[in-house]
XYZ file of C-alpha atoms in Angstrom:
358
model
C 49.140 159.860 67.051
C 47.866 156.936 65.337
C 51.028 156.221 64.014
C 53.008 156.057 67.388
C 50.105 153.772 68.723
C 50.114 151.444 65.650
C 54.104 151.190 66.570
C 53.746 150.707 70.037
C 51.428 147.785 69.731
C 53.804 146.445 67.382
C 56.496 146.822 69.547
C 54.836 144.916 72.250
C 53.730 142.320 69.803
C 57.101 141.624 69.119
C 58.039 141.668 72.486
C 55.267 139.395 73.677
C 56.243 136.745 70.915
C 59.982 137.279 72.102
C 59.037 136.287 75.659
C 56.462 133.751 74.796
C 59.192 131.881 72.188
C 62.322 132.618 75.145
C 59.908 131.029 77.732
C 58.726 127.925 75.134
C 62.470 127.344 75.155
C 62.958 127.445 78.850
C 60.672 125.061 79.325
C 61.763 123.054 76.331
C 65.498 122.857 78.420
C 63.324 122.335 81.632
C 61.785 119.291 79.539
C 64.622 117.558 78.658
C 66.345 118.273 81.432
C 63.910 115.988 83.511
C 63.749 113.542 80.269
C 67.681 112.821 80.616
C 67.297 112.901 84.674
C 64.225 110.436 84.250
C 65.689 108.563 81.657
C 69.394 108.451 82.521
C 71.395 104.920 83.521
C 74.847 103.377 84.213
C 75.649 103.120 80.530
C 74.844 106.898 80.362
C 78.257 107.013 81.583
C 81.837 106.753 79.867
C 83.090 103.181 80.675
C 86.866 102.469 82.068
C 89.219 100.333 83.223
C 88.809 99.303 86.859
C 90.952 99.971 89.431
C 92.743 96.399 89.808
C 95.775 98.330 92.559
C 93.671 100.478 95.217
C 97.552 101.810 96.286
C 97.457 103.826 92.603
C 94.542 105.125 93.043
C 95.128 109.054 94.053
C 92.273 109.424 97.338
C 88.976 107.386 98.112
C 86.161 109.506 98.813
C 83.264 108.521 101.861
C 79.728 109.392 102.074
C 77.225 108.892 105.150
C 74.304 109.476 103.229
C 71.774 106.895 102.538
C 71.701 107.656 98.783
C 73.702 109.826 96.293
C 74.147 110.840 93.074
C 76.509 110.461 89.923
C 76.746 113.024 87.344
C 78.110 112.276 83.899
C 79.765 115.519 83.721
C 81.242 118.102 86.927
C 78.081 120.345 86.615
C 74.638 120.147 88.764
C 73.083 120.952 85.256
C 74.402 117.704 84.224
C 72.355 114.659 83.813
C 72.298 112.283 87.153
C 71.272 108.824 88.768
C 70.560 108.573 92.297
C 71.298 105.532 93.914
C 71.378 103.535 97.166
C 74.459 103.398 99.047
C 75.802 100.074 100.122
C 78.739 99.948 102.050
C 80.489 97.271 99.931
C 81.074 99.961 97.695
C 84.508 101.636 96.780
C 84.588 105.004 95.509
C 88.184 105.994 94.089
C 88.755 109.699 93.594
C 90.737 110.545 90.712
C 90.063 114.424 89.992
C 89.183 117.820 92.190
C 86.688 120.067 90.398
C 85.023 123.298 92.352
C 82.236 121.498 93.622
C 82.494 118.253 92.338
C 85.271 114.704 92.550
C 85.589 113.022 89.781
C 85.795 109.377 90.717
C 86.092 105.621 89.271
C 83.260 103.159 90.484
C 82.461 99.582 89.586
C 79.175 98.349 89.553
C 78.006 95.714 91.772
C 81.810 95.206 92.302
C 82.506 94.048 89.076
C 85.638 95.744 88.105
C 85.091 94.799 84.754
C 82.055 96.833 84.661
C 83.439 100.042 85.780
C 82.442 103.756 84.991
C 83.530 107.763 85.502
C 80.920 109.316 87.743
C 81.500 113.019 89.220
C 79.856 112.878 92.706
C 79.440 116.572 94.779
C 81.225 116.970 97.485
C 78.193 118.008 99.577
C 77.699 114.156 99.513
C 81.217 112.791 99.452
C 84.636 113.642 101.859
C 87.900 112.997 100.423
C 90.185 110.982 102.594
C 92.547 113.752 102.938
C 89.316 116.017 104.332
C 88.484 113.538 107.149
C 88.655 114.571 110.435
C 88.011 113.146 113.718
C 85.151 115.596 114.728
C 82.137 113.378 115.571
C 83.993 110.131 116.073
C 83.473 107.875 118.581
C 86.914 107.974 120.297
C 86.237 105.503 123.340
C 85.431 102.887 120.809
C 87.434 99.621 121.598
C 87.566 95.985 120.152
C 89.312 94.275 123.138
C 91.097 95.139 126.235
C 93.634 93.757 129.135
C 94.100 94.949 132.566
C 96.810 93.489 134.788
C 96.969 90.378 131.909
C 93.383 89.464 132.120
C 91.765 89.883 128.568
C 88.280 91.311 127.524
C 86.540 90.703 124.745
C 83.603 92.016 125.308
C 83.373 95.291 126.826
C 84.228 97.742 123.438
C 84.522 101.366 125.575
C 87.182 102.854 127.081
C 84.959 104.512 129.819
C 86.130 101.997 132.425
C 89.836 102.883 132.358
C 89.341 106.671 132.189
C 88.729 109.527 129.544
C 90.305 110.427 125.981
C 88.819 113.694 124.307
C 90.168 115.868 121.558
C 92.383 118.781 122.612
C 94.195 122.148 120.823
C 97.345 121.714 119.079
C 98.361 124.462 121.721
C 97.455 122.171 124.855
C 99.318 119.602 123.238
C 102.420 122.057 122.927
C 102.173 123.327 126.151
C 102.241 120.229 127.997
C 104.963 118.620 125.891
C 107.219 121.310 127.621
C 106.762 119.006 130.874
C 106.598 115.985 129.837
C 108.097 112.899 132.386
C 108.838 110.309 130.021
C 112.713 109.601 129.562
C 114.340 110.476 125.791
C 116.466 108.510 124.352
C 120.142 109.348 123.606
C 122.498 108.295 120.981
C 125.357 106.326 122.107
C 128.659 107.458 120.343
C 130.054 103.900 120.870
C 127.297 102.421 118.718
C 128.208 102.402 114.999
C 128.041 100.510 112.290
C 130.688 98.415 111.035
C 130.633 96.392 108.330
C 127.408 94.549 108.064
C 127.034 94.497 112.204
C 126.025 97.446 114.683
C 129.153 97.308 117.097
C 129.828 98.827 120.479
C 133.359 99.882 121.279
C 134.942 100.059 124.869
C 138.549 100.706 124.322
C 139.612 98.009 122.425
C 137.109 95.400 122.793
C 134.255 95.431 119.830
C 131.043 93.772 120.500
C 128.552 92.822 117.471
C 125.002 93.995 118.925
C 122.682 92.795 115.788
C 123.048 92.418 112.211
C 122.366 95.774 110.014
C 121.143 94.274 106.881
C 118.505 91.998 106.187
C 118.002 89.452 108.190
C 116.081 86.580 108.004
C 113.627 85.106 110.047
C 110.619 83.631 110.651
C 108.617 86.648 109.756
C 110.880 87.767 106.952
C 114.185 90.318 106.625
C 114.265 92.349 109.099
C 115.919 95.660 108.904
C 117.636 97.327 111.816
C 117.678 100.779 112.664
C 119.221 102.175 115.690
C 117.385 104.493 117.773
C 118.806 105.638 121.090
C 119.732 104.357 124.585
C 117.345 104.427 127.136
C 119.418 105.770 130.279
C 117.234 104.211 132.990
C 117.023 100.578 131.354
C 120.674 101.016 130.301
C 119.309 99.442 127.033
C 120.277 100.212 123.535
C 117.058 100.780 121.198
C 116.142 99.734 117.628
C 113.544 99.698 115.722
C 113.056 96.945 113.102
C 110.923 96.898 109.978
C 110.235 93.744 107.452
C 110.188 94.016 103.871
C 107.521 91.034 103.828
C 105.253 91.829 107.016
C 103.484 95.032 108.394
C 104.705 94.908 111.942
C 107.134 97.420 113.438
C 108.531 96.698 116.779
C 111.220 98.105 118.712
C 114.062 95.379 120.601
C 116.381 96.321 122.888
C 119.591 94.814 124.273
C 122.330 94.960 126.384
C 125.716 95.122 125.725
C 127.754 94.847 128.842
C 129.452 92.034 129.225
C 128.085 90.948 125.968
C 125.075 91.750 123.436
C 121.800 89.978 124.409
C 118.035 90.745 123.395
C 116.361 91.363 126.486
C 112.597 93.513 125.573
C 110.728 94.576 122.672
C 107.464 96.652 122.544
C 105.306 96.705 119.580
C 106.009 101.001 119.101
C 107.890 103.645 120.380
C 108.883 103.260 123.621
C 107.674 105.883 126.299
C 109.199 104.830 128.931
C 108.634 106.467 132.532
C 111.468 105.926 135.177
C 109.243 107.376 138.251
C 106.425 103.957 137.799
C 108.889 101.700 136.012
C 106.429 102.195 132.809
C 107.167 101.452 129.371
C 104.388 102.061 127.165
C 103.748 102.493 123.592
C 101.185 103.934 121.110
C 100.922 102.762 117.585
C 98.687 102.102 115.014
C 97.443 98.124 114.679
C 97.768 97.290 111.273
C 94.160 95.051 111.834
C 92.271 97.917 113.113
C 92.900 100.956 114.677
C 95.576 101.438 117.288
C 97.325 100.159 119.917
C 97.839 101.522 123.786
C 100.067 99.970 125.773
C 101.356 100.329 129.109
C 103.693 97.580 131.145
C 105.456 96.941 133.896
C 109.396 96.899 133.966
C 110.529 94.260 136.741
C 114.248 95.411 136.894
C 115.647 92.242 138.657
C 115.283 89.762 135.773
C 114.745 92.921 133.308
C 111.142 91.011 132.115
C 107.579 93.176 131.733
C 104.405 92.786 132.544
C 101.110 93.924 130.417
C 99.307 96.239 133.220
C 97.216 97.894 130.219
C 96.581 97.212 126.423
C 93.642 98.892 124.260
C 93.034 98.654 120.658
C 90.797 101.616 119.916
C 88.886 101.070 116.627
C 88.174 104.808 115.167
C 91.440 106.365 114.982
C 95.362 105.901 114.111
C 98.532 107.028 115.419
C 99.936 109.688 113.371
C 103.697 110.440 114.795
C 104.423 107.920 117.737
C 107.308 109.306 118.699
C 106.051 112.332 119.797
C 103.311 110.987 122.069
C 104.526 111.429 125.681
C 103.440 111.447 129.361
C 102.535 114.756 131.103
C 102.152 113.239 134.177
C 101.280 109.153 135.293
C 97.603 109.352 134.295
C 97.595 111.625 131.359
C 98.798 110.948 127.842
C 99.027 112.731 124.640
C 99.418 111.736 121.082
C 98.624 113.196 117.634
C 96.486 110.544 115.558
C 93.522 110.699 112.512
C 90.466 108.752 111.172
C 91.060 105.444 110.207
C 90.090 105.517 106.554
C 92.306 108.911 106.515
C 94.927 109.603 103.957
C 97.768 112.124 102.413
C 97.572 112.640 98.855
C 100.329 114.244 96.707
C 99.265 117.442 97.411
C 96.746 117.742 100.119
C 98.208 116.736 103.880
C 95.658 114.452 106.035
C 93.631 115.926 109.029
C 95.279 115.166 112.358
C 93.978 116.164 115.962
C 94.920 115.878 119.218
C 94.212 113.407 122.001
C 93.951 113.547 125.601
C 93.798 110.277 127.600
C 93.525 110.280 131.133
C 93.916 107.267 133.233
C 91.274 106.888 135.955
C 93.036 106.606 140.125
C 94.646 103.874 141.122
C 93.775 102.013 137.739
C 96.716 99.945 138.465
């Protein structure tokens, strides 16, 4: 008997040592842990080369918190420095890890003093995550009504409603939709370096296909359909040196002459004599426009334009009309963007025109 006790008390001896030295060392870890937290700064971190071409750089990442943290490795056991958020800074993502981003940041701007920094992404969206939810949708910068600018009223509120809707609503009321579509005209081709039109055997030159030069640099033509109530052929032209897209359109009987041009694609309504467009405004945000088509001297006039702040147009062309005060279009957050692999966030709008608005 006093052998088995003399073992047992060894035996939990042992054991006591055991957890005492497995507890020293816990707290040892625990210690330096919080000695590299305390201790840790920016040169803690592996140094790089800055990002010098932001259209290289694979996604940004956003935060709305007031501070945040960067990890030197992609691990919350990992030592990290919490800092204040300023929103002059850019935070490029480069890498996707389970819970973290690895991104590129410069300090205090200097891109010659730039770092690797793995931020979590229960502080940080990627640009492809963004979504409109929470976004203040009637947000404008300016304004017209029936030509007469504002500058200083920035919400929608006084010219009706726009709200986020299901991709099925959307669907559903694209089935009866009353703008016109346009139609390709057989009798427009190319030829040569000119878009013709043929009517037996007279040939009329229409606009230039290749480059062009102007004012605002080559343009490039690109036909896109004839509007059947403006009897107007469409195209869209692009410049290699400027952002702007806008979309001319001409007649070609008895000869080819510009006559409109919107700044997107047209939606044009034949019941109100309406074209409008939706695009996005390569300042800020996007652009809603709705005019007035005066067939007699085939001019328009501006009855609506809003550039909404918070948002951009994703696929103009399939915004329509589902009836003359309710508009649809498919659009995402401004600082939104597709990477290689991931597809950007898009939603659904609704905008509804208040009576008698014009």
């Amino acid at each position: 008997m006093k052998t088995l006790q003399q073992l047992f008390m060894a035996s939990m001896l042992v054991t006591l040592v055991a957890c005492n030295q497995e507890n020293k060392t816990s707290e040892a870890n625990k210690a330096e842990s919080m000695r590299r937290q305390k201790n840790i700064t920016f040169d803690d971190f592996k140094k790089i080369k800055g990002v010098d071409n932001v259209q290289e750089v694979p996604f940004h990442v956003f935060t709305k918190l007031d501070s945040i943290h960067f990890f030197v490795a992609p691990s919350k056991d990992s030592a990290s420095l919490k800092i204040a958020y300023d929103k002059l800074d850019n935070f490029y993502g480069f890498s996707e890890f389970d819970d973290f981003y690895s991104i590129h940041f410069s300090i205090n701007n200097n891109i010659s003093n730039s770092i690797e920094a793995f931020v979590l992404k229960s502080e940080f969206t990627a640009a492809f995550d963004l979504t409109l939810k929470g976004v203040d949708l009637y947000q404008i910068r300016s304004s017209t009504l029936n030509e007469v600018n504002d500058f200083k009223n920035k919400s929608f509120s006084r010219f009706g409603t726009i709200v986020e809707v299901e991709e099925q609503e959307f669907n559903t009321a694209s089935k009866s939709k009353i703008n016109e579509g346009l139609v390709k005209n057989p009798s427009v081709k190319v030829k040569g370096e000119n878009w013709v039109t043929t009517e037996g055997d007279k040939e009329t030159v229409i606009v230039l296909h290749e480059n062009v030069s102007t004012e605002d640099g080559p343009l490039n033509n690109e036909y896109v359909g004839r509007s059947p109530y403006l009897n107007l052929e469409v195209f869209k032209e692009t410049s290699v040196d400027v952002p702007d897209t806008y979309y001319s359109f001409y007649s070609v009987k008895p000869s080819a002459e510009f006559r409109l041009f919107t700044g997107g694609y047209p939606q044009i309504i034949p019941s109100k004599n309406w074209i409008s467009y939706v695009g996005s405004n390569n300042d800020v945000g996007s652009n809603f426009t709705v005019c007035k088509y005066v067939e007699r001297n085939i001019t328009q006039g501006d009855l609506l334009y809003v550039n909404f702040t918070n948002f951009k147009v994703a696929n103009e062309t399939n915004a329509f009309w589902a009836d003359d005060r309710t508009f649809y279009l498919e659009a995402y957050p401004v600082n939104s963007a597709s990477t290689r692999n991931r597809r950007q966030k898009t939603a659904f709008l609704k905008i509804q025109l208040k009576p008698n608005l014009f």
